[in-house]
């Protein structure tokens, strides 16, 4: 007899990145800081893959005045500050020059 095989379809990296961004924002808003840190770190770990068109990253992850290439670093820095990991937060902002990144770095 033939054994049925399970088939799992994973979302694209862009969809995963958008959902991790959304999760980090939502978890942070609810005070679940270590969980938010994990989600933000995973989003950074996915690199610079573009978000899926079916997921509007800017609408899901409302960050104003931050270029797309800095969004994950700024989100990670904010979460690291929330969990009192200030040196890691400053390190996460290396190479970022948006007004929000400069503000966070000076914080």
Tab-separated table of N, CA and C in Angstrom:
chain	number	residue	atom	x	y	z
A	1	UNK	N	0.840	-1.195	0.000
A	1	UNK	CA	0.000	0.000	0.000
A	1	UNK	C	0.876	1.246	0.000
A	2	UNK	N	0.340	2.264	-0.605
A	2	UNK	CA	1.071	3.529	-0.699
A	2	UNK	C	0.733	4.414	0.493
A	3	UNK	N	1.777	4.944	1.113
A	3	UNK	CA	1.597	5.819	2.267
A	3	UNK	C	1.418	7.256	1.757
A	4	UNK	N	0.347	7.932	2.164
A	4	UNK	CA	0.163	9.318	1.723
A	4	UNK	C	1.234	10.220	2.321
A	5	UNK	N	1.708	11.137	1.532
A	5	UNK	CA	2.741	12.070	1.988
A	5	UNK	C	2.118	13.434	2.228
A	6	UNK	N	2.569	14.031	3.299
A	6	UNK	CA	2.072	15.371	3.626
A	6	UNK	C	2.748	16.397	2.720
A	7	UNK	N	1.991	17.351	2.312
A	7	UNK	CA	2.524	18.419	1.476
A	7	UNK	C	2.338	19.737	2.211
A	8	UNK	N	3.434	20.448	2.405
A	8	UNK	CA	3.388	21.721	3.094
A	8	UNK	C	3.859	22.804	2.138
A	9	UNK	N	3.051	23.832	1.985
A	9	UNK	CA	3.456	24.968	1.163
A	9	UNK	C	3.809	26.126	2.078
A	10	UNK	N	5.026	26.590	1.964
A	10	UNK	CA	5.465	27.716	2.759
A	10	UNK	C	5.219	29.004	1.992
A	11	UNK	N	4.895	30.079	2.706
A	11	UNK	CA	4.723	31.358	2.017
A	11	UNK	C	6.062	31.865	1.486
A	12	UNK	N	5.989	32.789	0.565
A	12	UNK	CA	7.211	33.365	0.004
A	12	UNK	C	7.950	34.150	1.093
A	13	UNK	N	9.260	34.374	0.909
A	13	UNK	CA	10.006	35.170	1.894
A	13	UNK	C	9.397	36.560	2.104
A	14	UNK	N	8.856	37.147	1.042
A	14	UNK	CA	8.239	38.464	1.184
A	14	UNK	C	7.022	38.445	2.088
A	15	UNK	N	6.209	37.409	1.954
A	15	UNK	CA	5.027	37.268	2.808
A	15	UNK	C	5.460	37.011	4.249
A	16	UNK	N	6.457	36.143	4.427
A	16	UNK	CA	6.947	35.866	5.777
A	16	UNK	C	7.490	37.132	6.420
A	17	UNK	N	8.240	37.916	5.643
A	17	UNK	CA	8.821	39.158	6.163
A	17	UNK	C	7.719	40.127	6.595
A	18	UNK	N	6.683	40.285	5.764
A	18	UNK	CA	5.574	41.174	6.105
A	18	UNK	C	4.867	40.712	7.378
A	19	UNK	N	4.665	39.409	7.503
A	19	UNK	CA	3.989	38.887	8.686
A	19	UNK	C	4.854	39.011	9.934
A	20	UNK	N	6.167	38.842	9.792
A	20	UNK	CA	7.059	39.035	10.938
A	20	UNK	C	7.088	40.491	11.370
A	21	UNK	N	7.094	41.404	10.410
A	21	UNK	CA	7.046	42.835	10.737
A	21	UNK	C	5.768	43.156	11.498
A	22	UNK	N	4.643	42.667	10.973
A	22	UNK	CA	3.353	42.899	11.618
A	22	UNK	C	3.357	42.320	13.024
A	23	UNK	N	3.900	41.111	13.167
A	23	UNK	CA	3.951	40.448	14.467
A	23	UNK	C	4.795	41.245	15.456
A	24	UNK	N	5.952	41.718	15.023
A	24	UNK	CA	6.825	42.490	15.912
A	24	UNK	C	6.111	43.741	16.406
A	25	UNK	N	5.424	44.414	15.501
A	25	UNK	CA	4.693	45.624	15.870
A	25	UNK	C	3.574	45.314	16.857
A	26	UNK	N	2.793	44.298	16.562
A	26	UNK	CA	1.673	43.925	17.420
A	26	UNK	C	2.154	43.440	18.784
A	27	UNK	N	3.174	42.600	18.798
A	27	UNK	CA	3.705	42.085	20.063
A	27	UNK	C	4.274	43.208	20.919
A	28	UNK	N	4.970	44.138	20.300
A	28	UNK	CA	5.523	45.273	21.026
A	28	UNK	C	4.409	46.125	21.617
A	29	UNK	N	3.351	46.349	20.835
A	29	UNK	CA	2.226	47.147	21.311
A	29	UNK	C	1.540	46.505	22.511
A	30	UNK	N	1.603	45.179	22.590
A	30	UNK	CA	0.981	44.469	23.703
A	30	UNK	C	1.958	44.214	24.853
A	31	UNK	N	3.168	44.751	24.746
A	31	UNK	CA	4.133	44.605	25.824
A	31	UNK	C	4.831	43.261	25.876
A	32	UNK	N	4.697	42.467	24.820
A	32	UNK	CA	5.371	41.170	24.766
A	32	UNK	C	6.736	41.378	24.109
A	33	UNK	N	7.616	42.007	24.856
A	33	UNK	CA	8.841	42.557	24.294
A	33	UNK	C	9.819	41.513	23.795
A	34	UNK	N	9.999	40.429	24.500
A	34	UNK	CA	10.948	39.414	24.040
A	34	UNK	C	10.423	38.707	22.791
A	35	UNK	N	9.129	38.513	22.730
A	35	UNK	CA	8.539	37.926	21.527
A	35	UNK	C	8.665	38.883	20.355
A	36	UNK	N	8.462	40.174	20.614
A	36	UNK	CA	8.618	41.186	19.566
A	36	UNK	C	10.063	41.229	19.076
A	37	UNK	N	11.004	41.099	19.997
A	37	UNK	CA	12.422	41.086	19.622
A	37	UNK	C	12.710	39.904	18.712
A	38	UNK	N	12.187	38.739	19.053
A	38	UNK	CA	12.411	37.554	18.229
A	38	UNK	C	11.856	37.761	16.824
A	39	UNK	N	10.640	38.272	16.716
A	39	UNK	CA	10.026	38.479	15.399
A	39	UNK	C	10.817	39.496	14.587
A	40	UNK	N	11.272	40.573	15.218
A	40	UNK	CA	12.058	41.588	14.508
A	40	UNK	C	13.396	41.020	14.052
A	41	UNK	N	14.031	40.192	14.888
A	41	UNK	CA	15.299	39.571	14.497
A	41	UNK	C	15.105	38.633	13.311
A	42	UNK	N	13.999	37.916	13.294
A	42	UNK	CA	13.736	37.008	12.173
A	42	UNK	C	13.512	37.793	10.888
A	43	UNK	N	12.825	38.941	10.973
A	43	UNK	CA	12.598	39.775	9.792
A	43	UNK	C	13.930	40.281	9.243
A	44	UNK	N	14.824	40.694	10.124
A	44	UNK	CA	16.148	41.134	9.692
A	44	UNK	C	16.889	39.968	9.049
A	45	UNK	N	16.751	38.790	9.619
A	45	UNK	CA	17.431	37.602	9.108
A	45	UNK	C	16.989	37.192	7.714
A	46	UNK	N	15.803	37.609	7.302
A	46	UNK	CA	15.337	37.290	5.951
A	46	UNK	C	15.989	38.174	4.897
A	47	UNK	N	16.784	39.124	5.322
A	47	UNK	CA	17.497	39.967	4.369
A	47	UNK	C	16.598	41.013	3.738
A	48	UNK	N	16.923	41.374	2.520
A	48	UNK	CA	16.232	42.481	1.862
A	48	UNK	C	15.175	42.017	0.880
A	49	UNK	N	14.624	40.813	1.088
A	49	UNK	CA	13.582	40.340	0.182
A	49	UNK	C	12.398	41.299	0.216
A	50	UNK	N	11.808	41.507	-0.939
A	50	UNK	CA	10.688	42.438	-1.018
A	50	UNK	C	9.420	41.778	-0.511
A	51	UNK	N	8.579	42.592	0.055
A	51	UNK	CA	7.316	42.090	0.566
A	51	UNK	C	6.386	41.745	-0.585
A	52	UNK	N	5.544	40.792	-0.336
A	52	UNK	CA	4.560	40.376	-1.335
A	52	UNK	C	3.610	41.525	-1.626
A	53	UNK	N	3.165	41.629	-2.864
A	53	UNK	CA	2.207	42.669	-3.227
A	53	UNK	C	0.888	42.490	-2.504
A	54	UNK	N	0.572	41.259	-2.109
A	54	UNK	CA	-0.682	41.021	-1.403
A	54	UNK	C	-0.597	41.473	0.057
A	55	UNK	N	0.594	41.776	0.521
A	55	UNK	CA	0.790	42.287	1.875
A	55	UNK	C	1.386	43.688	1.764
A	56	UNK	N	0.644	44.683	2.144
A	56	UNK	CA	1.138	46.051	2.101
A	56	UNK	C	1.979	46.289	3.353
A	57	UNK	N	3.292	46.212	3.197
A	57	UNK	CA	4.195	46.302	4.352
A	57	UNK	C	4.041	47.620	5.097
A	58	UNK	N	3.906	48.709	4.369
A	58	UNK	CA	3.798	50.002	5.034
A	58	UNK	C	2.499	50.127	5.814
A	59	UNK	N	1.422	49.540	5.313
A	59	UNK	CA	0.159	49.599	6.028
A	59	UNK	C	0.194	48.694	7.256
A	60	UNK	N	0.827	47.537	7.123
A	60	UNK	CA	0.883	46.592	8.235
A	60	UNK	C	1.843	47.098	9.304
A	61	UNK	N	2.957	47.615	8.874
A	61	UNK	CA	4.036	47.971	9.780
A	61	UNK	C	4.263	49.464	9.660
A	62	UNK	N	3.498	50.229	10.390
A	62	UNK	CA	3.442	51.669	10.211
A	62	UNK	C	4.683	52.366	10.776
A	63	UNK	N	5.643	52.606	9.912
A	63	UNK	CA	6.859	53.329	10.275
A	63	UNK	C	6.971	54.514	9.330
A	64	UNK	N	6.943	55.693	9.879
A	64	UNK	CA	6.979	56.884	9.043
A	64	UNK	C	8.410	57.378	8.868
A	65	UNK	N	8.672	57.926	7.705
A	65	UNK	CA	9.955	58.569	7.385
A	65	UNK	C	11.144	57.620	7.508
A	66	UNK	N	10.927	56.344	7.214
A	66	UNK	CA	12.016	55.379	7.247
A	66	UNK	C	12.100	54.721	5.873
A	67	UNK	N	13.243	54.848	5.203
A	67	UNK	CA	13.389	54.178	3.909
A	67	UNK	C	13.210	52.670	4.060
A	68	UNK	N	12.718	52.040	3.015
A	68	UNK	CA	12.428	50.601	3.062
A	68	UNK	C	13.634	49.783	3.499
A	69	UNK	N	14.830	50.169	3.061
A	69	UNK	CA	16.020	49.385	3.403
A	69	UNK	C	16.417	49.519	4.874
A	70	UNK	N	15.819	50.480	5.603
A	70	UNK	CA	16.135	50.666	7.019
A	70	UNK	C	15.029	50.195	7.947
A	71	UNK	N	13.884	49.827	7.413
A	71	UNK	CA	12.725	49.487	8.248
A	71	UNK	C	13.024	48.395	9.266
A	72	UNK	N	13.630	47.308	8.822
A	72	UNK	CA	13.882	46.191	9.733
A	72	UNK	C	14.894	46.565	10.806
A	73	UNK	N	15.933	47.284	10.432
A	73	UNK	CA	16.955	47.680	11.409
A	73	UNK	C	16.356	48.610	12.459
A	74	UNK	N	15.519	49.546	12.037
A	74	UNK	CA	14.888	50.479	12.979
A	74	UNK	C	13.928	49.731	13.899
A	75	UNK	N	13.159	48.804	13.351
A	75	UNK	CA	12.231	48.024	14.168
A	75	UNK	C	12.988	47.179	15.190
A	76	UNK	N	14.078	46.547	14.749
A	76	UNK	CA	14.882	45.746	15.666
A	76	UNK	C	15.480	46.623	16.761
A	77	UNK	N	16.004	47.782	16.405
A	77	UNK	CA	16.590	48.680	17.399
A	77	UNK	C	15.549	49.106	18.434
A	78	UNK	N	14.338	49.427	17.969
A	78	UNK	CA	13.284	49.854	18.891
A	78	UNK	C	12.952	48.741	19.881
A	79	UNK	N	12.837	47.522	19.395
A	79	UNK	CA	12.525	46.394	20.272
A	79	UNK	C	13.684	46.124	21.229
A	80	UNK	N	14.912	46.229	20.738
A	80	UNK	CA	16.071	46.032	21.611
A	80	UNK	C	16.105	47.080	22.713
A	81	UNK	N	15.755	48.325	22.395
A	81	UNK	CA	15.669	49.354	23.432
A	81	UNK	C	14.578	49.007	24.439
A	82	UNK	N	13.451	48.493	23.949
A	82	UNK	CA	12.351	48.123	24.840
A	82	UNK	C	12.768	47.070	25.857
A	83	UNK	N	13.643	46.144	25.451
A	83	UNK	CA	14.100	45.097	26.375
A	83	UNK	C	15.431	45.468	27.033
A	84	UNK	N	15.791	46.730	26.933
A	84	UNK	CA	16.964	47.308	27.608
A	84	UNK	C	18.295	46.787	27.082
A	85	UNK	N	18.329	46.412	25.817
A	85	UNK	CA	19.589	45.992	25.189
A	85	UNK	C	20.078	47.152	24.317
A	86	UNK	N	20.526	48.219	24.986
A	86	UNK	CA	20.833	49.473	24.308
A	86	UNK	C	22.024	49.372	23.356
A	87	UNK	N	23.072	48.698	23.762
A	87	UNK	CA	24.239	48.575	22.870
A	87	UNK	C	23.894	47.818	21.598
A	88	UNK	N	23.111	46.751	21.723
A	88	UNK	CA	22.678	46.010	20.527
A	88	UNK	C	21.780	46.890	19.659
A	89	UNK	N	20.966	47.721	20.287
A	89	UNK	CA	20.093	48.624	19.542
A	89	UNK	C	20.890	49.614	18.711
A	90	UNK	N	21.918	50.190	19.304
A	90	UNK	CA	22.780	51.121	18.573
A	90	UNK	C	23.488	50.391	17.441
A	91	UNK	N	23.957	49.182	17.710
A	91	UNK	CA	24.641	48.399	16.682
A	91	UNK	C	23.703	48.084	15.515
A	92	UNK	N	22.444	47.795	15.813
A	92	UNK	CA	21.470	47.470	14.758
A	92	UNK	C	21.258	48.660	13.813
A	93	UNK	N	21.530	49.864	14.286
A	93	UNK	CA	21.303	51.070	13.484
A	93	UNK	C	22.518	51.506	12.670
A	94	UNK	N	23.595	50.743	12.704
A	94	UNK	CA	24.767	51.113	11.924
A	94	UNK	C	24.403	51.226	10.457
A	95	UNK	N	24.804	52.307	9.843
A	95	UNK	CA	24.533	52.530	8.430
A	95	UNK	C	23.183	53.151	8.150
A	96	UNK	N	22.365	53.362	9.158
A	96	UNK	CA	21.046	53.971	8.973
A	96	UNK	C	21.151	55.492	9.169
A	97	UNK	N	20.461	56.240	8.314
A	97	UNK	CA	20.555	57.698	8.407
A	97	UNK	C	19.199	58.397	8.388
A	98	UNK	N	18.107	57.658	8.442
A	98	UNK	CA	16.782	58.287	8.452
A	98	UNK	C	16.592	59.051	9.757
A	99	UNK	N	15.690	60.024	9.771
A	99	UNK	CA	15.455	60.790	11.002
A	99	UNK	C	15.091	59.902	12.199
A	100	UNK	N	14.280	58.888	11.968
A	100	UNK	CA	13.896	58.002	13.082
A	100	UNK	C	15.100	57.228	13.601
A	101	UNK	N	15.963	56.751	12.705
A	101	UNK	CA	17.152	56.013	13.117
A	101	UNK	C	18.101	56.921	13.902
A	102	UNK	N	18.268	58.148	13.438
A	102	UNK	CA	19.144	59.096	14.139
A	102	UNK	C	18.580	59.386	15.534
A	103	UNK	N	17.260	59.555	15.611
A	103	UNK	CA	16.631	59.788	16.916
A	103	UNK	C	16.872	58.606	17.847
A	104	UNK	N	16.611	57.390	17.354
A	104	UNK	CA	16.796	56.207	18.195
A	104	UNK	C	18.244	56.044	18.632
A	105	UNK	N	19.175	56.313	17.721
A	105	UNK	CA	20.591	56.185	18.063
A	105	UNK	C	20.957	57.152	19.187
A	106	UNK	N	20.400	58.362	19.151
A	106	UNK	CA	20.679	59.355	20.187
A	106	UNK	C	19.949	59.096	21.489
A	107	UNK	N	18.942	58.268	21.438
A	107	UNK	CA	18.129	57.958	22.611
A	107	UNK	C	18.959	57.215	23.627
